Coordinates of C-alpha atoms and ligand atoms in Angstrom, one line a residue:
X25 CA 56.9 4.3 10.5
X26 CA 58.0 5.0 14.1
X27 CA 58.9 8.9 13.0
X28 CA 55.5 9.2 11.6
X29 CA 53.8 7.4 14.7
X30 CA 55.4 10.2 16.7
X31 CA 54.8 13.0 15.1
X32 CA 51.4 12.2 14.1
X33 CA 51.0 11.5 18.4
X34 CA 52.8 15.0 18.7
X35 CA 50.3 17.0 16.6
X36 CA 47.3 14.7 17.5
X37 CA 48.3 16.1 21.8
X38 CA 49.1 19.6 20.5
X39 CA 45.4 19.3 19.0
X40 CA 44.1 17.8 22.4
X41 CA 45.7 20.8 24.2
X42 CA 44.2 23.4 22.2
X43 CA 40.8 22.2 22.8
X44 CA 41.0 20.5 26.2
X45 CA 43.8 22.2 28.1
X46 CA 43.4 26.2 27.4
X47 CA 41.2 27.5 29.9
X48 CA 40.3 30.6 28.0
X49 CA 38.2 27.8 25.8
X50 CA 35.0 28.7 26.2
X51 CA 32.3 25.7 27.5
X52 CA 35.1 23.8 28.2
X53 CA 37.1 22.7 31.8
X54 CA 40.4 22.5 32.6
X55 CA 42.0 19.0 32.9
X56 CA 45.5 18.7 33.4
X57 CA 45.4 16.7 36.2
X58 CA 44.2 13.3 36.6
X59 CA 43.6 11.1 39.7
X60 CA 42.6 7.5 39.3
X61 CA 41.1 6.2 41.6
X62 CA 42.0 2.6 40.9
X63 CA 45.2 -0.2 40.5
X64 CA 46.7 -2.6 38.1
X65 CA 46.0 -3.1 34.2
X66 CA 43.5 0.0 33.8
X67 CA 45.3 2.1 35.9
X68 CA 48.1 1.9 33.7
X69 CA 45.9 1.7 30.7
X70 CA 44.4 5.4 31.7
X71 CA 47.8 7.0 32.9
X72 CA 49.2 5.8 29.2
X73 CA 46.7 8.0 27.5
X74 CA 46.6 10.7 30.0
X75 CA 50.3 11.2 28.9
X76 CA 50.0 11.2 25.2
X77 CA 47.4 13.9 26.0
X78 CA 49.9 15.8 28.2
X79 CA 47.7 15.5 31.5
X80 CA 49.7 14.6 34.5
X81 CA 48.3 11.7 36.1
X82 CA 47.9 11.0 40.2
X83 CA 48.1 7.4 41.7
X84 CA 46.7 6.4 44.7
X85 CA 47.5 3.1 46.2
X86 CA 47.4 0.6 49.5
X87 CA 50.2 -0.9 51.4
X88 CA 50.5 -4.1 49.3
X89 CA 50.9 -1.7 46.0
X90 CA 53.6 0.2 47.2
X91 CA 56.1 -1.1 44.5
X92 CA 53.7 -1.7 41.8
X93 CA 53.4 -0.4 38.2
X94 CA 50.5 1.9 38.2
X95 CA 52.5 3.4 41.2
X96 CA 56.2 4.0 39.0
X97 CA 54.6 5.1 36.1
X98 CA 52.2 8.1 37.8
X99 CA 53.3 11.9 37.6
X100 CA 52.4 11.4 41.6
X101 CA 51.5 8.9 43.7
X102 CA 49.9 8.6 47.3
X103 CA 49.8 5.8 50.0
X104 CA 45.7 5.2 51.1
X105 CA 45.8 2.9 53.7
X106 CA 46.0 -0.9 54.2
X107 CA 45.6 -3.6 51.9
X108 CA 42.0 -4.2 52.0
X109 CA 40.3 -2.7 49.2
X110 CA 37.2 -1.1 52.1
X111 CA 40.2 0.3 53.7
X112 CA 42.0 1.7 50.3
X113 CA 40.0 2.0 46.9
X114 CA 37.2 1.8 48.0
X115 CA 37.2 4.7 50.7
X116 CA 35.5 7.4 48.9
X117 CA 37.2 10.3 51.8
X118 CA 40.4 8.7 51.5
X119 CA 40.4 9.4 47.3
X120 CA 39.3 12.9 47.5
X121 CA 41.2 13.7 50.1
X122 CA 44.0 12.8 47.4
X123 CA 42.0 14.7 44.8
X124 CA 42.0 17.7 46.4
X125 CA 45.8 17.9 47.9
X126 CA 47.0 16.4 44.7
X127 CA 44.7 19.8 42.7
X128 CA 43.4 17.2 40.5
X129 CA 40.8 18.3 38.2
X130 CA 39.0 14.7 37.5
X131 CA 39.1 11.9 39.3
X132 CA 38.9 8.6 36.5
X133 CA 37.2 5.5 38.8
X134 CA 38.6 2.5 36.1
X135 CA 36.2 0.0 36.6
X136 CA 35.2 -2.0 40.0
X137 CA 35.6 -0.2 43.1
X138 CA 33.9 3.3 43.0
X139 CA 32.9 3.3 39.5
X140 CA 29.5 2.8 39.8
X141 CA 28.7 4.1 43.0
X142 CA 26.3 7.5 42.8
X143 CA 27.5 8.0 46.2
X144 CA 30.6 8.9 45.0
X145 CA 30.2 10.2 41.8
X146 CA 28.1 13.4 43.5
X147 CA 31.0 14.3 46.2
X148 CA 33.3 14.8 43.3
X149 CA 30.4 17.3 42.2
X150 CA 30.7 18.7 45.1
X151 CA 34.1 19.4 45.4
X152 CA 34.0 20.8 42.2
X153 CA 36.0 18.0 40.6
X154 CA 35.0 16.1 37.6
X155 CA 34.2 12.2 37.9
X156 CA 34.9 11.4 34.4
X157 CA 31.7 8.9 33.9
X158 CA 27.8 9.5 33.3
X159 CA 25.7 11.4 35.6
X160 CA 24.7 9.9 38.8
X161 CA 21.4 9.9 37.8
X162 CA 22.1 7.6 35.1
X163 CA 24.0 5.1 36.9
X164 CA 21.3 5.2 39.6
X165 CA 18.6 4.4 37.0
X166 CA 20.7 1.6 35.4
X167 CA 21.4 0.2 38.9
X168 CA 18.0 -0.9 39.6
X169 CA 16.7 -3.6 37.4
X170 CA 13.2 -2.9 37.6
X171 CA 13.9 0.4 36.5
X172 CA 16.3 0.2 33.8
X173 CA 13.7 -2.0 32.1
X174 CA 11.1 0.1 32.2
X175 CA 13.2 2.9 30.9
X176 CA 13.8 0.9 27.9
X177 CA 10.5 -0.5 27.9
X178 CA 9.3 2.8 27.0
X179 CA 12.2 4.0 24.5
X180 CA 11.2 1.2 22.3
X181 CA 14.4 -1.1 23.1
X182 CA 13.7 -4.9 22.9
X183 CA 13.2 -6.4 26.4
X184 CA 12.2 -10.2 27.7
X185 CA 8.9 -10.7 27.6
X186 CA 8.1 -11.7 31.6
X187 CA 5.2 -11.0 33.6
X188 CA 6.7 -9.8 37.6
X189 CA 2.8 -9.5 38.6
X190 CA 1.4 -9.7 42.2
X191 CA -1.7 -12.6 40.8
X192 CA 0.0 -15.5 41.7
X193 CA -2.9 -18.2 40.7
X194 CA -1.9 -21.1 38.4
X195 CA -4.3 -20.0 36.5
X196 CA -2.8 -16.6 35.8
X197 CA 0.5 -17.7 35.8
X198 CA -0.1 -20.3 33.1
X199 CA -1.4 -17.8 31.0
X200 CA 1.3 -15.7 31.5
X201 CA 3.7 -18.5 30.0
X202 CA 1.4 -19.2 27.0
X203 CA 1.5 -15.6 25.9
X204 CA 5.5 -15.3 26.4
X205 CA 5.8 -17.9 24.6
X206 CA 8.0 -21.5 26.0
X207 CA 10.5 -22.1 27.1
X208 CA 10.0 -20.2 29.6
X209 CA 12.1 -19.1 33.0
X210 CA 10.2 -19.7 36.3
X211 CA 12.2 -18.2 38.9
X212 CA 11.4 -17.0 42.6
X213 CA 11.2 -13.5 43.1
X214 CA 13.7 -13.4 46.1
X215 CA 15.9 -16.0 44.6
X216 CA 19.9 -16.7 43.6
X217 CA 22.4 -18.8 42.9
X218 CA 20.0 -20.7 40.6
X219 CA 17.1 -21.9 43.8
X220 CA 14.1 -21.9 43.2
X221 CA 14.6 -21.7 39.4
X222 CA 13.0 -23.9 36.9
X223 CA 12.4 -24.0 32.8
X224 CA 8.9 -24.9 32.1
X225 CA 9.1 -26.4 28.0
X226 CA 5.5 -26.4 27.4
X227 CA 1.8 -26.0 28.5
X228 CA 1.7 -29.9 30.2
X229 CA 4.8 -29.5 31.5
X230 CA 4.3 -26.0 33.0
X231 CA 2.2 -26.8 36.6
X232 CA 4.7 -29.6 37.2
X233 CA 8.0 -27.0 37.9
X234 CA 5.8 -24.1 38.9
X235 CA 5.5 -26.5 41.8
X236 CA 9.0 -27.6 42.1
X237 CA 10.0 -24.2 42.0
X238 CA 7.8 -23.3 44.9
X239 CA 8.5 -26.0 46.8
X240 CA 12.5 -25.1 46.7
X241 CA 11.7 -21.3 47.1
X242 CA 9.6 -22.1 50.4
X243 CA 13.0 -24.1 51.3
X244 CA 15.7 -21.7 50.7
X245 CA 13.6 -18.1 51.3
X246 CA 11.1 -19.0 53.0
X247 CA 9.3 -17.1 50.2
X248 CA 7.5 -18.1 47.1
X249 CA 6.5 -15.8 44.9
X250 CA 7.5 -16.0 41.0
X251 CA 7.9 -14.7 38.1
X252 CA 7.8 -15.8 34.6
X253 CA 10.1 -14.8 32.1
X254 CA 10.9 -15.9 28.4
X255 CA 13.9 -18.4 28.4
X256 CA 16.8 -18.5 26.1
X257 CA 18.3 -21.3 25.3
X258 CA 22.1 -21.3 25.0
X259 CA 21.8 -17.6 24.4
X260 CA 25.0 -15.5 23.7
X261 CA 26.0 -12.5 25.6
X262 CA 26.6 -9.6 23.2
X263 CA 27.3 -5.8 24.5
X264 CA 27.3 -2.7 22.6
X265 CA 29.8 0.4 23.5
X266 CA 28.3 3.1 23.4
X267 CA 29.3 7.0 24.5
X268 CA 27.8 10.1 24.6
X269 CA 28.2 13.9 25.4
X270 CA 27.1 16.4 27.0
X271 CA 25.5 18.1 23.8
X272 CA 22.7 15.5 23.5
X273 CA 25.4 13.4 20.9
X274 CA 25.5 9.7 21.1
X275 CA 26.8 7.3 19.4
X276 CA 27.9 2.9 18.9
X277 CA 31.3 1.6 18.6
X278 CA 29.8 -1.7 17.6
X279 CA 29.2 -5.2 19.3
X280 CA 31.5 -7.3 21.5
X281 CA 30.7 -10.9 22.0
X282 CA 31.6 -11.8 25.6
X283 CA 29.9 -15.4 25.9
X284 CA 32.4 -17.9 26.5
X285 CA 32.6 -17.2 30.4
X286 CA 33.3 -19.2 33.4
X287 CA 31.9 -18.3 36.9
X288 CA 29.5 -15.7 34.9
X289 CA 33.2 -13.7 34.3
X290 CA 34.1 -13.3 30.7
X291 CA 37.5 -14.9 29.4
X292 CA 37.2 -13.8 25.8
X293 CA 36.2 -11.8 23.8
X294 CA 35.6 -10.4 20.8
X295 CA 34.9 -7.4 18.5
X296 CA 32.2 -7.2 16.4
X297 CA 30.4 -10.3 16.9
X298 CA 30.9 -13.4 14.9
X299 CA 28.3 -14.5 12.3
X300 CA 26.0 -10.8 13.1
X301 CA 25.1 -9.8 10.1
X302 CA 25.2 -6.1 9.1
X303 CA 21.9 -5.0 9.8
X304 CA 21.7 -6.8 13.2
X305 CA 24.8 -5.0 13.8
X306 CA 22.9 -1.7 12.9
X307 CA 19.9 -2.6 14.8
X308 CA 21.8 -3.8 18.5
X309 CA 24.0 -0.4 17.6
X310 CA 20.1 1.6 17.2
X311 CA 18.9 -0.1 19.9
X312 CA 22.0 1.1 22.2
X313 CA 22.1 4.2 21.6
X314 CA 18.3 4.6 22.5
X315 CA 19.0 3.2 25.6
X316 CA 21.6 5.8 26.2
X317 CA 19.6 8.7 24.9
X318 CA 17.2 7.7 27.1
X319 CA 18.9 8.2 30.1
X320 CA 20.9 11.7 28.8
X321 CA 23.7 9.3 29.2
X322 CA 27.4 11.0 29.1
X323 CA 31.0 9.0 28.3
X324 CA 31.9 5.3 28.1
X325 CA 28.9 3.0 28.5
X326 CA 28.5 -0.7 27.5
X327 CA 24.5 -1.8 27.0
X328 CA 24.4 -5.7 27.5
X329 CA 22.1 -7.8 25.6
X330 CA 21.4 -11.7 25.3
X331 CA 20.9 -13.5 21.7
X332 CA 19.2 -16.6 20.6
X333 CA 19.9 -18.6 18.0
X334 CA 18.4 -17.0 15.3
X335 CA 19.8 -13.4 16.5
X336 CA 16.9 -11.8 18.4
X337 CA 18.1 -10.2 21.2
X338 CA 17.0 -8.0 24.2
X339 CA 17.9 -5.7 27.1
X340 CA 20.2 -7.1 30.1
X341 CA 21.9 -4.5 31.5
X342 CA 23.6 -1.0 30.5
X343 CA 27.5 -0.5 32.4
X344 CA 28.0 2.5 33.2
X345 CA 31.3 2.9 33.3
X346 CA 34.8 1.8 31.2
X347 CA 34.6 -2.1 30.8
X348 CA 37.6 -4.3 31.1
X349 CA 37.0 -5.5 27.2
X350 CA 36.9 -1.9 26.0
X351 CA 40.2 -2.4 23.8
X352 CA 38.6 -4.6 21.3
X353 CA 36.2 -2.1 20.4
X354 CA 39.0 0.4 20.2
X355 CA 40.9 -1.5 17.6
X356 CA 38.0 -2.3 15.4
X357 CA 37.3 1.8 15.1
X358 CA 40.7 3.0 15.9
X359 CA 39.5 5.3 18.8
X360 CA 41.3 5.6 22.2
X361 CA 38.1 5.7 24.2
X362 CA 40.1 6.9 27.5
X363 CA 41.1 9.8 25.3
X364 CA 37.0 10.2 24.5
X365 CA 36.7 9.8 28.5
X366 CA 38.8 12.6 29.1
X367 CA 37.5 14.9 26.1
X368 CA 33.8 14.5 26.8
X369 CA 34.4 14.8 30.7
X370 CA 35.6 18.4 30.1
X371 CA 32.4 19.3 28.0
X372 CA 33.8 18.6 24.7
X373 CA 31.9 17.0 21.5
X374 CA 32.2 13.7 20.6
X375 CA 35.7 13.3 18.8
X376 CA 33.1 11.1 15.7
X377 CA 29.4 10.8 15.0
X378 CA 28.1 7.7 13.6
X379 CA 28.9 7.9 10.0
X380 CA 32.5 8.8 11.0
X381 CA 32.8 5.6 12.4
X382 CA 34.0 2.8 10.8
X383 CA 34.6 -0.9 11.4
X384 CA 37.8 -2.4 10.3
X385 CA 39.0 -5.9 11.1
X386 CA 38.4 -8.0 13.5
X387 CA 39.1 -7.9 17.5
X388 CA 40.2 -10.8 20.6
X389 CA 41.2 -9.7 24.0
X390 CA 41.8 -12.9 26.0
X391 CA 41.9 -12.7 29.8
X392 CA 45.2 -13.8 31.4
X393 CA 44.5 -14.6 34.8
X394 CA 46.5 -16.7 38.3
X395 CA 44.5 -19.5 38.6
X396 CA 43.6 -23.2 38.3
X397 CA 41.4 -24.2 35.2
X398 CA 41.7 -27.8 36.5
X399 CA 40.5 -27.0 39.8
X400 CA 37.4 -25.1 38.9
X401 CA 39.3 -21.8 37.9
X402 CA 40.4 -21.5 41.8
X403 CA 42.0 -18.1 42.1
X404 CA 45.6 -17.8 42.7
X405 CA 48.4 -16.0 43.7
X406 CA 52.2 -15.3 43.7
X407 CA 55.1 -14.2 42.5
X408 CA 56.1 -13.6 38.5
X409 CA 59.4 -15.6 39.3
X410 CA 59.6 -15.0 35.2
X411 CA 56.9 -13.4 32.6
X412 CA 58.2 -13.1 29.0
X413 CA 55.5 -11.9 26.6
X414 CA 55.3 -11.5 22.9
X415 CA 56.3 -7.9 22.0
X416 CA 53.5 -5.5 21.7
X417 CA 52.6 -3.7 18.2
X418 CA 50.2 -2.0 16.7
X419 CA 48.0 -4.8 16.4
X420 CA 49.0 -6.9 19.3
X421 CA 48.8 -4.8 23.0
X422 CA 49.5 -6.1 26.5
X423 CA 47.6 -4.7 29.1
X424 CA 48.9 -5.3 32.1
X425 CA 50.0 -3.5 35.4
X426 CA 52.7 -6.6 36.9
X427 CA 56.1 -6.9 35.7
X428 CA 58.4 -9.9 35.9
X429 CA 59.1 -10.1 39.9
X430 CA 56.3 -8.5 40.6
X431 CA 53.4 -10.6 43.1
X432 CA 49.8 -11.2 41.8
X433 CA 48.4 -9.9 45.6
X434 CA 45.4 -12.1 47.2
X435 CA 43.6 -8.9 48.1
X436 CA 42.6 -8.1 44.3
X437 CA 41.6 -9.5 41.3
X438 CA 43.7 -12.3 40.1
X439 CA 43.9 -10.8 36.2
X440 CA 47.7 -11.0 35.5
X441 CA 47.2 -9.0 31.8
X442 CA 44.8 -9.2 29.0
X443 CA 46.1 -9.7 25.6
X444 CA 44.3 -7.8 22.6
X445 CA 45.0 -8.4 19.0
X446 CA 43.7 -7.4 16.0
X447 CA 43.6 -8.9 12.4
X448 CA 42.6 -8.3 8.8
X449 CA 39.4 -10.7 9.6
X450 CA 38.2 -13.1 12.3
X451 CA 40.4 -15.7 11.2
X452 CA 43.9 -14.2 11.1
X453 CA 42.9 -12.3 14.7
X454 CA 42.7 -15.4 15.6
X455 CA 45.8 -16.6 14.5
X456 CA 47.5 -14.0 15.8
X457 CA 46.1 -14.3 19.8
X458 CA 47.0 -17.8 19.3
X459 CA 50.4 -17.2 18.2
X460 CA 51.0 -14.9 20.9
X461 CA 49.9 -16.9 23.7
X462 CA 52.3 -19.3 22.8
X463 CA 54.6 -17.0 23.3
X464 CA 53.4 -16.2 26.6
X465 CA 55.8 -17.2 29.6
X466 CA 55.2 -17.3 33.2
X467 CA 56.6 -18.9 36.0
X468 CA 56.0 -18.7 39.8
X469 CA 52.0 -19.4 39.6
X470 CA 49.7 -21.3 37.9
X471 CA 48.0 -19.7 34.5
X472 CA 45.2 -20.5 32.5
X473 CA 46.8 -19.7 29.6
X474 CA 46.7 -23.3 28.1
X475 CA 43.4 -23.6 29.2
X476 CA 43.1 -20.2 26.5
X477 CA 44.8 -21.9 23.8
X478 CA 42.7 -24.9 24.3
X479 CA 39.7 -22.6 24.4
X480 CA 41.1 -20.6 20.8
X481 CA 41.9 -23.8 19.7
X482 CA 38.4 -25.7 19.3
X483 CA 36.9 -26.3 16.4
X484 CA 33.5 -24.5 17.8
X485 CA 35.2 -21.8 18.6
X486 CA 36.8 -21.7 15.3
X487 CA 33.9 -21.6 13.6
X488 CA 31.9 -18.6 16.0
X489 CA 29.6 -21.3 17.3
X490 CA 29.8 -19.5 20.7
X491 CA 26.9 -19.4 23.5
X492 CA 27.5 -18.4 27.5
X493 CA 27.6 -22.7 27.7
X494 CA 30.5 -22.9 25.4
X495 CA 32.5 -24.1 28.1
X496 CA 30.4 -26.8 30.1
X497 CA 29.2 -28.2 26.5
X498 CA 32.6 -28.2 25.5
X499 CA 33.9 -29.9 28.8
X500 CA 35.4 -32.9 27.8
X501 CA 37.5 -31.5 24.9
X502 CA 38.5 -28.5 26.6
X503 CA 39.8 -30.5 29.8
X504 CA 41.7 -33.7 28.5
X505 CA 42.6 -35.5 31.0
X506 CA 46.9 -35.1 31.7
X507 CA 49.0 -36.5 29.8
X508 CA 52.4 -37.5 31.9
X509 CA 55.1 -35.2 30.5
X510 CA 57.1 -35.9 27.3
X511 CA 60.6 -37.1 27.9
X512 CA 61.6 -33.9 26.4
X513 CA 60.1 -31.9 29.0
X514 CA 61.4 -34.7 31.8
X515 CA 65.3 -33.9 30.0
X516 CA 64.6 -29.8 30.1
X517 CA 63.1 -30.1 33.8
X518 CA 66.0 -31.9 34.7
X519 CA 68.0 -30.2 32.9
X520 CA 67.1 -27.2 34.6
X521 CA 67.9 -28.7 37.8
X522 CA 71.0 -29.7 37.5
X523 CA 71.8 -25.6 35.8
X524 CA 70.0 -24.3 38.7
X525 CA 72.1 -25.9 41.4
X526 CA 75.2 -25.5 39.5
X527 CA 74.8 -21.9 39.8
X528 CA 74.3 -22.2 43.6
X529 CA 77.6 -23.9 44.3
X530 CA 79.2 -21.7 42.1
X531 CA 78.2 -18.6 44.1
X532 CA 79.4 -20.3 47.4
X533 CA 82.5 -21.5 45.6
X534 CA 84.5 -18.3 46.5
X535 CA 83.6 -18.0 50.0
X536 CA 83.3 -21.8 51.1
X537 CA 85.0 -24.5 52.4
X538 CA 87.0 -27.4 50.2
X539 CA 83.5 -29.2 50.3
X540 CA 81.3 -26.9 48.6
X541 CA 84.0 -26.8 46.2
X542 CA 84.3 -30.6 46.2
X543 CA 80.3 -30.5 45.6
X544 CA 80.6 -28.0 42.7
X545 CA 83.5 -29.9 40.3
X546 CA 80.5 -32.6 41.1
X547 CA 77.7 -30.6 39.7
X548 CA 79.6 -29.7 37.3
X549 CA 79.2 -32.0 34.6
Ligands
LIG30 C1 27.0 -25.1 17.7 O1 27.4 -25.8 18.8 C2 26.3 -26.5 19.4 C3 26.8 -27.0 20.8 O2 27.9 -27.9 20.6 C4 25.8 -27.6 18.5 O3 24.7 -28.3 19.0 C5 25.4 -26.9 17.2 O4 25.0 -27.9 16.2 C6 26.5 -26.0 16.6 N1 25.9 -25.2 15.5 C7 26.4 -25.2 14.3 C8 25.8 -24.3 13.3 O5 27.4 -25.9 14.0

């Protein structure tokens, strides 16, 4: 299997290389360099494919990554200044500075940091080096929310039904809400972090928390104007990857559902999603891709929707760049959409149209990340004393860009790795991320990894009963309150003690005085 593996990698590169690498290929640029512009998990996960496609990759990092992964495994690597991401990966000069000592040809962003910024994306342009994501224009239209909905207002893709009017009577307002349709949203215009926000359930009831609303808006902004906007209950968060060329091609990958979240960031999720039935798979797919096509969108792209109940659903958001869940839509299809990336970004066709692409299997990438479930997911920090993992396969991979003695840094995002595994259905995927994140060892920082299994582990969850309130609903089952430890784990712990200290005298033992030695035939069971 492995001989095969590698030789089918070997002609699948030499393949690559004949279309991607030769200049003399007409319509097509030159990348054999690659500089990413990013740390950690993806730039790992990028640098792994470059590789395999024979493209020498360029690292750029800050003081506190000097020693770390995406650093030892780049063809070259270079030092961008302090710490502080403003400072580092996030100074546009700095990076293409890099770009054009290293003679880069691309620059990959990840995602985070300059991924999304236009700013950015049209001095690579300008330097006549390839940002391997959409045009700016398209992540400049998809930036502004008023403006991506109108975009897909108008290229027919299903969008909430709100009124953002200046008429801000009762009267009118009322109206509004009767011909949206309760529940509906009332929300102030300037609002955030959920002020000035109320759900009005029907006509009677509507007046009442338009008030309320206004009252708390006047409060916190010193500003009350609203607007109405259908409300979802419960609703589920379900994206679609999407990618495109530059040939006017573009295509789906399928549905992830990313609801179960906590502090609106997305812990698992899955690929396609539970319980969507083939034909609302074909239509959110449909409905994508029109929202792509309508904004000549080129590359990785991830068009965000939210889903009642009974499966409608309608336009959020589009991503216009790589997301961190991207794996499980790889190993439903089988793609390597870094490898797409890279192909597309040099003016290449799509490597599959539509019919080409099939779903197989089911999909869970679980987020495995330093920090406190028990203390409202606080974000921590430290040193991998000890990480063990379960070996990595061809359906189980482990992203990740720490190693065992490595430190999760303060300055970034906590993510230690993300596991992704892949099964014959939803129920042995399943299995299988449970089994591995049993297997799953760290020491030196607090985890939520049994916070995950707990999570995996609940009936509800079992059954794809999923919504973005998974967890609060869920609270009390997913947060027992402690048990004291076992007297097995009280034996190991002490166990471990006693082993630990042993091994302390010992070293001294050589060097010391008759009473370290005197202490170590005492320790010494
Ligand atoms: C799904 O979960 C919700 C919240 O716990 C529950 O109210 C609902 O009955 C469940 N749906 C099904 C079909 O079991």
């Amino acid at each position: 299997v492995q001989a095969t593996k590698l030789v089918t990698q070997r002609l699948h590169s030499e393949i690559i290389s004949m279309f991607i690498l030769l200049p003399s290929c007409p319509g097509v640029a030159r990348i054999e360099k690659v500089l990413i512009a990013n740390r950690g998990e993806i730039a790992c996960r990028v640098m792994r494919t470059a590789k395999k496609m024979g493209v020498r990759s360029v690292a750029v990092y800050s003081e506190a990554d000097r020693h770390s992964m995406h650093v030892a495994m780049a063809d070259e690597a270079y030092h961008i200044g302090p710490a502080a991401s403003q400072q580092s990966y996030l100074s546009m000069e700095k990076v293409l500075e890099v770009a054009k000592k290293s003679g880069s040809h691309a620059v990959h962003p990840g995602y985070g940091f300059l991924s999304e910024n236009t700013e950015f994306a049209e001095a690579c342009k300008q330097e006549g080096i390839i940002f391997i994501g959409p045009p700016s224009s398209a992540i400049r239209d998809m930036g502004i929310k008023s403006t991506s909905k109108h975009i897909m207002s108008a290229a027919g893709v299903p969008i909430i039904g709100g009124y953002h009017g200046e008429d801000q009577s009762n009267e009118r307002l009322q109206a509004e809400a009767a011909q949206i349709g309760y529940p509906v949203m009332i929300k102030a215009v300037r609002g955030g972090g959920g002020k000035g926000m109320r759900i009005a359930r029907s006509d009677a009831d509507f007046l009442e928390q338009l008030e309320s609303a206004r009252r708390e808006a006047r409060k916190s902004f010193n500003d009350d104007v609203m607007l109405v906007e259908k409300f979802v209950e419960d609703p589920r968060h379900v994206e679609v990857q999407v990618f495109g060329d530059m040939h006017g091609n573009a295509v789906y990958l399928f549905e992830r559902d990313c609801s179960v979240q906590r502090r609106h960031q997305k812990i698992i999720e899955e690929a396609p999603g539970p319980g969507i039935s083939p034909e609302v798979r074909r239509k959110l797919g449909e409905a994508a891709v029109r929202a792509a096509k309508a904004v000549n969108y080129v590359g990785a792209g991830t068009v965000e929707f939210i889903m009642d109940a009974q499966h409608n659903f309608y336009f959020m958001e589009m991503n216009t760049r790589l997301q961190v869940e991207h794996p499980v839509s790889e190993m439903i299809t089988g793609t390597d959409l870094v490898e797409w990336q890279l192909r597309v970004a040099a003016g290449e066709r799509l490597p599959l149209l539509q019919d080409d692409i099939i779903l197989r299997g089911h999909s869970f990438e679980a987020r495995i990340y330093a920090e406190d479930p028990n203390n409202d997911f606080l974000p921590g920090a430290g040193p991998l004393l000890h990480l063990s993992t379960p070996p990595a396969d061809l359906d189980t991979r482990i992203e990740t860009g720490v190693r065992e003695g490595d430190e999760v840094s303060a300055h970034y995002d906590p993510m230690i790795a993300k596991l992704v595994v892949w099964g014959e259905d939803r129920s042995a995927a399943l299995k299988r991320l449970r089994y591995c994140l049993r297997q799953y060892n760290i020491v030196g920082l607090n985890t939520n990894i049994d916070f995950l299994l707990s999570l995996s582990g609940h009936p509800e969850f079992e059954a794809g009963n999923v919504s973005t309130s998974f967890i609060p609903q869920h609270y009390a089952e997913l947060f027992p309150a402690p048990r004291a430890p076992s007297g097995d784990t009280i034996c190991q712990a002490a166990l471990g003690l006693v082993l630990q200290e042993r091994k302390h005298t010992q070293e001294f033992t050589h060097t010391s005085n008759g009473e370290t030695r005197a202490s170590y035939r005492a320790s010494g069971l």
